[in-house]
Backbone as a ProteinNet text record, in pm:
[ID]
protein_1_A
[PRIMARY]
XXXXXXXXXXXXXXXXXXXXXXXXXXXXXXXXXXXXXXXXXXXXXXXXXXXXXXXXXXXXXXXXXXXXXXXXXXXXXXXXXXXXXXXXXXXXXXXXXXXXXXXXXXXXXXXXXXXXXXXXXXXXXXXXXXXXXXXXXXXXXXXXXXXXXXXXXXXXXXXXXXXXXXXXXX
[TERTIARY]
-2161	-2152.9	-2288.3	-2343.3	-2471.1	-2450.9	-2560.3	-2556.3	-2484.3	-2506.9	-2442.1	-2291	-2248.4	-2105	-2040.3	-2110.4	-2057.3	-2041.2	-2138	-2132.4	-2015.2	-1997.9	-1888.6	-1753	-1738.9	-1613.2	-1585.3	-1686.7	-1669.5	-1625.2	-1683.5	-1645.5	-1500.5	-1462.9	-1325.3	-1227.7	-1258.5	-1170.4	-1157.5	-1268.5	-1265.8	-1181.4	-1187.2	-1115.8	-968.7	-932.9	-798.4	-711.2	-763.2	-684.9	-554.4	-558.3	-436.8	-326.7	-361	-261.9	-212.4	-302.7	-263.4	-176.9	-206.3	-124.4	16.9	27.5	159	243.8	183.2	254.5	292.8	199.7	227.1	340.4	340.3	446.1	581.2	580.9	706.3	759.6	671.3	714.1	766.2	702	738.7	835.2	826	910.7	865.3	747	696.2	545.6	500.4	359	266.8	298.4	209.6	207.3	324.2	329.2	254.1	265.4	193.9	43.1	-1.3	-144.9	-195.5	-119	-157.6	-160.1	-55.4	-46.6	-165.2	-198.3	-309.6	-443	-460.7	-586.1	-606.8	-502.5	-513.1	-541.7	-476.8	-499.1	-642.8	-694.2	-832.1	-932	-900.4	-988.3	-991.8	-875.4	-870.5	-946.5	-930.7	-999.7	-1150.9	-1193.8	-1337.3	-1402.6	-1330.6	-1386.4	-1405.9	-1329.9	-1337.1	-1386.3	-1437	-1469.5	-1562.8	-1661.5	-1756.9	-1694.8	-1582.3	-1517.5	-1398.4	-1362.2	-1248.1	-1290.4	-1218.6	-1246.6	-1144.4	-1190.8	-1099.2	-1071.9	-947.2	-905.4	-886.9	-971	-961.2	-833.7	-783.7	-661.4	-541.5	-533.4	-423.3	-428.8	-548.5	-566	-516.9	-554.8	-513.3	-362.2	-305.4	-159.6	-85.8	-137.7	-74.5	-76.6	-187.4	-196.1	-91.6	-79.3	18.4	159.1	198.9	334.4	360.9	268.1	289	286.1	193.9	188.6	312.7	360.9	479.6	600.3	616.6	726.9	711.3	589	564.9	595.2	558.7	585.5	735.1	810.7	955.4	1015.4	968.7	1020.7	986.6	863.3	819.2	896.8	915.8	985.4	1132.8	1192.1	1333.4	1355	1249.7	1260.4	1213.1	1161	1104.5	1194.7	1208	1292.3	1221.5	1299.3	1246.2	1205.3	1096.9	1049.6	1100.4	1169.3	1221.3	1115.1	1110.5	1012.3	1083.5	1012.5	1071.9	1090.1	1000	1010.1	1013.6	1083.9	1089.1	954.5	929	802.7	798.1	678.1	662.1	740.9	789	867.9	778.9	840	768.7	750.5	645.9	623.9	727.1	768.3	865.4	798	846.6	787.8	883	988.4	1081.4	1192.9	1193.9	1298	1405.3	1529.3	1642.3	1632.7	1623.6	1607.7	1724.6	1845.2	1960.4	1947.7	1901.6	1882	1770.6	1662.7	1551	1598.2	1673.2	1721.7	1815.5	1899.9	1992	1916.2	1815.8	1736.2	1656.4	1595.3	1518	1609.2	1725.7	1821.9	1866	1890	1931.7	1820.5	1696.6	1584.6	1560.9	1574.7	1555.7	1663.5	1777.8	1887.5	1868.6	1768.7	1743.7	1662.5	1684.8	1599.1	1454.8	1357.2	1215.6	1175.8	1221.7	1181	1238.5	1363.3	1422.4	1348.7	1313.5	1240.6	1102.8	1035	904	916.1	1020.8	1041.3	1060.9	1141.3	1162.4	1033.2	955.5	829.2	736	723.9	634.7	682.9	813.2	867	869.7	915.6	943.9	843.8	774.2	670.3	536	503.9	378	391.3	514.7	541.8	484.1	502.7	457.1	569	531.2	630.5	689.7	799.3	859.6	761.8	686	588	479.7	430.3	327.9	381.8	504.9	567.7	581.7	622.2	638.3	505.4	396.8	264.8	224.6	250.1	212.7	291.6	421.5	507.7	514.6	458.6	459.6	597.6	672.7	806	824.4	941.4	967	1011.2	1000.7	1044.8	1196.3	1267.7	1412.8	1448.2	1370.9	1392.5	1366.7	1261.6	1230.2	1346	1396	1507.3	1632.4	1665.3	1786.8	1771.4	1652.4	1629.7	1635.7	1577.2	1580.8	1724.2	1797.9	1937.3	2021.4	2006.8	2082.4	2043.8	1913.3	1866.8	1920.2	1911.7	1962.8	2113.5	2182.4	2326.9	2359.9	2285.9	2307.4	2277.5	2169.5	2135.3	2244.9	2294.7	2401	2526.1	2562.1	2680.7	2658.1	2536	2506.3	2496.5	2430.1	2405.4	2526.3	2591.2	2706.2	2666	2758.9	2729.9	2688.3	2746.5	2713.5	2568	2523.2	2385.5	2286.3	2328	2239.9	2206.5	2303.4	2278.7	2182.6	2200.3	2109.7	1967.9	1955.6	1824.2	1743.6	1807.7	1735.9	1691.3	1749.2	1711.7	1596	1562.3	1455.8	1320.2	1227.6	1096.2	1013.5	926.9	841.1	727.9
-11892.5	-11999.8	-12007.8	-12129	-12144.3	-12142.8	-12139.7	-12124.3	-12240.5	-12362.1	-12479.6	-12475.6	-12440.6	-12432.1	-12320.1	-12209	-12097.9	-12139.7	-12211	-12258.1	-12356.5	-12445.5	-12542.9	-12472.6	-12372.6	-12298.5	-12221.8	-12157.9	-12082.1	-12175.1	-12293.5	-12392.3	-12437.1	-12461.1	-12498.3	-12390.4	-12266.1	-12155.2	-12147.4	-12161.4	-12154.3	-12266.6	-12384.1	-12499.1	-12503.3	-12460.7	-12483.1	-12358.9	-12241.3	-12118.7	-12122.3	-12172.1	-12172.9	-12256.3	-12375.7	-12462.4	-12401	-12342.4	-12280	-12156.3	-12081.4	-11964.6	-12008.5	-12117.9	-12169.1	-12199.3	-12259.1	-12289	-12159.2	-12065.1	-11937.3	-11863	-11867.2	-11799.7	-11866.6	-11998.2	-12069.7	-12036	-12014.8	-11980	-11837.6	-11744.2	-11603.3	-11553.9	-11607.9	-11560.8	-11427.4	-11383.1	-11253.3	-11265.6	-11220.3	-11235	-11165.2	-11042.8	-10965.9	-11023.3	-11062	-11123.3	-11256.7	-11331.7	-11459.3	-11437.5	-11334.7	-11303.8	-11268.2	-11187.6	-11149.6	-11271.5	-11353.5	-11471.9	-11564.7	-11587.2	-11675	-11616.2	-11487.8	-11424	-11437.7	-11414.4	-11427.5	-11572.1	-11666.6	-11808.1	-11849.1	-11802.9	-11835.7	-11770.7	-11650.8	-11584.3	-11662.4	-11710.5	-11790.1	-11921.3	-11983.5	-12110.2	-12088.8	-11977.7	-11950	-11941	-11884.2	-11869.6	-12004	-12105.5	-12236.6	-12345.2	-12305.5	-12400.7	-12512.7	-12481.8	-12583.9	-12681.9	-12645.7	-12732.9	-12808.6	-12782.2	-12849.7	-12990.5	-13087.7	-13227.3	-13274	-13346	-13399.7	-13300	-13300.4	-13222.3	-13074.6	-12989.8	-12846.2	-12787.7	-12844.7	-12792.7	-12812.1	-12926.1	-12949.9	-12850.6	-12820.5	-12723.9	-12585.2	-12543.1	-12411.6	-12408.4	-12516.6	-12521.1	-12509.4	-12574.9	-12564.6	-12419.7	-12349.7	-12207.7	-12129.1	-12157.5	-12087.8	-12104.2	-12227.8	-12253	-12183.9	-12196.6	-12137.9	-11985.6	-11928.1	-11782.1	-11727.4	-11801.5	-11755.3	-11749.3	-11849.8	-11848.5	-11730.4	-11704.2	-11590.4	-11458.4	-11448.8	-11325.8	-11304.4	-11411.9	-11397.7	-11345.8	-11396.5	-11349.2	-11202.2	-11165.2	-11027.4	-10934.2	-10973.9	-10887.1	-10870.2	-10970.4	-10958.5	-10848	-10810.2	-10701.9	-10568.5	-10569.4	-10448.6	-10397.2	-10267.9	-10209	-10210.9	-10213.5	-10214.3	-10072.9	-10061.2	-9932	-9908.9	-9799.4	-9767.7	-9695.9	-9726.9	-9667.4	-9579.6	-9478.9	-9387	-9453.5	-9543.2	-9609.3	-9759.9	-9830.2	-9976	-10038.5	-10161.1	-10227	-10260.5	-10290.4	-10322.2	-10448.9	-10460.6	-10578.6	-10702.4	-10818.3	-10945.5	-10982	-11057.2	-11107.2	-11215.4	-11227.2	-11327.5	-11463.9	-11558.4	-11692.1	-11796.5	-11752.9	-11844.6	-11893.4	-11853.7	-11894.9	-11786.8	-11829.6	-11737.6	-11649.8	-11516.8	-11429.1	-11437.2	-11457.7	-11469.8	-11594.1	-11702.8	-11825.7	-11808.3	-11742.7	-11717.7	-11636.5	-11530.2	-11446.3	-11522.8	-11605.8	-11685.1	-11783.5	-11847.6	-11942.8	-11873.3	-11761.2	-11687	-11641.3	-11591.1	-11547.6	-11664.3	-11779.5	-11896.9	-11943.5	-11945.1	-11986.6	-11888.7	-11760.2	-11660	-11668.7	-11723.5	-11738.1	-11853.3	-11937.2	-12050.6	-12005.7	-12070.1	-12043.3	-12084.7	-12023.6	-12050.1	-12197.7	-12269.6	-12410	-12493.4	-12466.9	-12540.8	-12511.4	-12386.2	-12349.1	-12415.8	-12417.1	-12481.9	-12631.5	-12695.2	-12838.1	-12862.9	-12780	-12797.4	-12778.6	-12678.7	-12654.4	-12773.6	-12821.9	-12934.6	-13062.9	-13089.7	-13214.8	-13213	-13103.3	-13106.3	-13029.9	-12934.2	-12866.3	-12934.7	-12962.9	-13031.6	-13183.4	-13233.3	-13376.1	-13459.4	-13411.3	-13485	-13576.1	-13683.5	-13772.4	-13705.6	-13761.4	-13706.3	-13712.2	-13820.3	-13835.5	-13728.4	-13700	-13597.4	-13458.7	-13431.5	-13303	-13287.7	-13395.1	-13390.9	-13360.2	-13417.1	-13390.4	-13244.9	-13190.7	-13051.8	-12955.4	-12980.3	-12887.5	-12918.7	-13030.4	-13064	-13099.3	-13179.5	-13221.7	-13368.8	-13424.2	-13565.3	-13582.1	-13705.3	-13732.4	-13716.1	-13744	-13723	-13576.1	-13489	-13344.8	-13302.8	-13358.4	-13325.7	-13366.4	-13488	-13536.3	-13451.6	-13419.1	-13340.2	-13197.2	-13137.7	-13002.1	-13000	-13099.5	-13107.5	-13125.5	-13213	-13237.6	-13110.8	-13042.5	-12918.5	-12811.3	-12800.1	-12698.8	-12726.7	-12850.8	-12886	-12865.6	-12894.9	-12873.2	-12724.3	-12639.6	-12494.4	-12446.5	-12498.1	-12459	-12501.5	-12621.6	-12669.9	-12583	-12547.6	-12462.7	-12323.9	-12270.5	-12135.9	-12130.5	-12226.9	-12225.5	-12275.8	-12376.6	-12431.8	-12542.9	-12632.8	-12749.1	-12713.6	-12611.3	-12576.7	-12531.5	-12447.6	-12399.8	-12506.4	-12600	-12709.8	-12794.4	-12811.9	-12882.7	-12803.8	-12673.3	-12588.2	-12593	-12601.1	-12602.3	-12723.4	-12836.2	-12957.1	-12949.1	-12859.9	-12844.7	-12748.2	-12665.9	-12566.5	-12636.5	-12615.6	-12678.9	-12617.8	-12698.6	-12650.4	-12570.5
5783.7	5880.7	5952.3	5960.9	6029.7	6181.6	6253.2	6399.2	6468.1	6422	6482.2	6460.5	6340.2	6310.6	6391.5	6405.5	6484.8	6630.4	6683.1	6821.6	6837.9	6739.6	6741.3	6737.6	6651.5	6641.8	6771.1	6826.8	6951.6	7064.6	7069.4	7170.9	7150.5	7024.8	6992.6	7038.9	7009.5	7046.8	7199.5	7269.6	7415.8	7476.6	7417.5	7473.1	7433.3	7314.2	7261.7	7249.3	7283.8	7267.4	7345.8	7468.5	7551	7484.4	7438.8	7374.7	7243.8	7167.6	7041.2	7065.1	7171.2	7202	7240.2	7313.6	7352.5	7229.4	7129.7	7005	6934	6926.1	6859.8	6929.8	7063.3	7138.5	7114.4	7109.6	7083.2	6944.1	6850.4	6714.9	6705.3	6774.4	6758.9	6865.3	6986.9	7096	7152.9	7116.5	7160.2	7184.2	7301	7336.4	7237.8	7204.4	7116.1	6974.1	6925.6	6792.1	6792.4	6902.3	6913.8	6914.9	6986.3	6989.4	6849.5	6778.2	6641.2	6549.1	6559.6	6475.9	6501.5	6628.1	6663.1	6618	6638.1	6596.9	6445.8	6368.8	6223.4	6182.4	6249.7	6217.9	6250.3	6364	6400.2	6303.6	6258.9	6162.1	6030.7	5985.7	5862.9	5881.1	5997.5	6024.3	6030.7	6088.3	6100.7	5963.5	5868.8	5734.7	5665.3	5705.3	5640.9	5736.7	5852.3	5957.8	5911	5832.1	5788.4	5689.3	5628.7	5530.6	5587.4	5712.5	5774	5812.9	5761.4	5794.4	5897.5	5997.1	6097.1	6207.8	6252.6	6368.5	6333.8	6391.9	6368.2	6424.3	6533.6	6594.7	6502.1	6438.3	6344	6228.7	6183.2	6074.8	6117.7	6238.9	6288.8	6310.4	6361.5	6381.3	6249.1	6147.4	6015.2	5966.7	5990.6	5954.1	6033.6	6163.5	6247.5	6192	6162.2	6114.5	5981.2	5890.6	5757.7	5761.5	5839	5849.8	5919.7	6017.8	6090.2	5997.6	5914.5	5817.5	5722.5	5678.3	5589.6	5658.6	5786	5862.4	5876.5	5905.1	5917.4	5787.9	5676.8	5548.2	5527.6	5561.1	5543.7	5637.1	5762.4	5858.4	5825.4	5759.8	5725.8	5622	5551.4	5452.7	5509.2	5632.8	5692.7	5804.1	5814.4	5918.3	6052.1	6157.5	6292.2	6333.5	6409.2	6456.7	6598.3	6619.2	6752	6834.2	6962.8	7053.3	7156	7209.6	7306.7	7443.2	7480.2	7610.7	7590.7	7680.6	7668	7705.2	7658.3	7693.1	7842.2	7890.7	8032.8	8067.1	8190.6	8229.4	8240.2	8223.5	8235.1	8381.7	8409.9	8545.1	8574.9	8699.8	8740	8745.5	8664.6	8663.6	8719.8	8787.3	8851	8760.5	8634.6	8542.3	8539.3	8541.6	8538.4	8413.6	8429.8	8312.5	8215.3	8266	8175.9	8088	8148.8	8073	7970.8	8012	7920.2	7799.9	7824.2	7714.7	7622.4	7681.1	7601.1	7511.8	7567.3	7489.5	7379.4	7413.6	7313.3	7200.4	7236.9	7135.7	7047.8	7109.6	7033.5	6939.8	6987.9	6903.4	6789.1	6816.8	6711.1	6604.7	6642.2	6546.9	6449.3	6475.6	6386.3	6265.1	6151.5	6035.3	6066.6	6002.2	6032.6	6026.2	5927.4	5914.7	6028.6	6066.8	6178	6308.2	6327.9	6449	6450.6	6337	6329.1	6358.1	6307.2	6332.6	6481.5	6548.3	6692.2	6770.7	6734.7	6805.2	6787.3	6665.8	6639.8	6708	6699.3	6755.8	6908.5	6968.2	7111.4	7197.5	7143.4	7220.6	7198	7072.1	7041.2	7051.3	7061	7078	6964.1	6840.5	6723.5	6673.5	6607.6	6546.8	6422.4	6373.1	6251.7	6135	6127.4	6019.7	6027.7	6149.2	6167.2	6133	6174.7	6143.6	5992.7	5925.3	5780.6	5712.5	5763.7	5706.2	5725.2	5844.9	5873.2	5786.5	5773.3	5699	5549.4	5509.1	5367.2	5314.7	5392.1	5349.5	5385.1	5357.1	5387.1	5532.4	5582.4	5719.7	5731	5623.8	5624.8	5643.7	5580.5	5595.9	5739.9	5799.6	5939.6	6029.5	6010.1	6091.9	6075.9	5952.5	5929.9	5982.3	5964.8	6015.6	6168.9	6233.5	6380.2	6428.6	6361.7	6399.8	6386.7	6275.7	6254.5	6355.8	6383.9	6478.4	6618.4	6662.4	6795.3	6803.5	6694.6	6689.6	6706.4	6635.8	6647.5	6789.3	6848.5	6985.7	7082.7	7067.5	7156.5	7144.9	7022.1	7002.8	7061.8	7045.7	7093.3	7246	7303	7446.7	7524.8	7475.2	7544	7639.6	7666.7	7750.7	7893.9	7951.5	8090.2	8103	8010.5	8019.1	7975.9	7893.6	7854.8	7978.1	8065.9	8191.9	8278.2	8287.7	8366.4	8312.1	8181	8117.6	8162.9	8176.6	8218.3	8364.1	8442.7	8581.9	8600.8	8499.5	8511.1	8500.3	8599.1	8591.4	8479	8418.1	8309.8	8362.5
[MASK]
++++++++++++++++++++++++++++++++++++++++++++++++++++++++++++++++++++++++++++++++++++++++++++++++++++++++++++++++++++++++++++++++++++++++++++++++++++++++++++++++++++++++++

């Protein structure tokens, strides 16, 4: 990578890391896994930075989504490692911890493609057509996956907590 491309990539990383981390966190549900996922995606993008045409952020997001699906498949075959002490507690951000745990549990219960569709549609606010382009599927698939995922979330969370969710500030 030449000096100009390196400077361009460094500037991109400085400006877009926060938004990209938000997407990675929504996909993984875990800060450390999100950091790893984002770091790997940025490393892959850096290697091809001079050949990326158009929006670099879209390219990195596509890497995030595809790598996350691959990680889920890999982790489903790998056993969990038990630790002697629990991880450090999260900082209080004003969100009801019971609601947060319920939502995280519900999102983790979704298949990887459905979760990716929800993140792209509702966190990244992409159209069905844009989501289909990122995931390499048809717009009909995006619609059906989103519908099924939202249906599962509604059944898991229940109507009472769905009302509470709309009252929680972003």
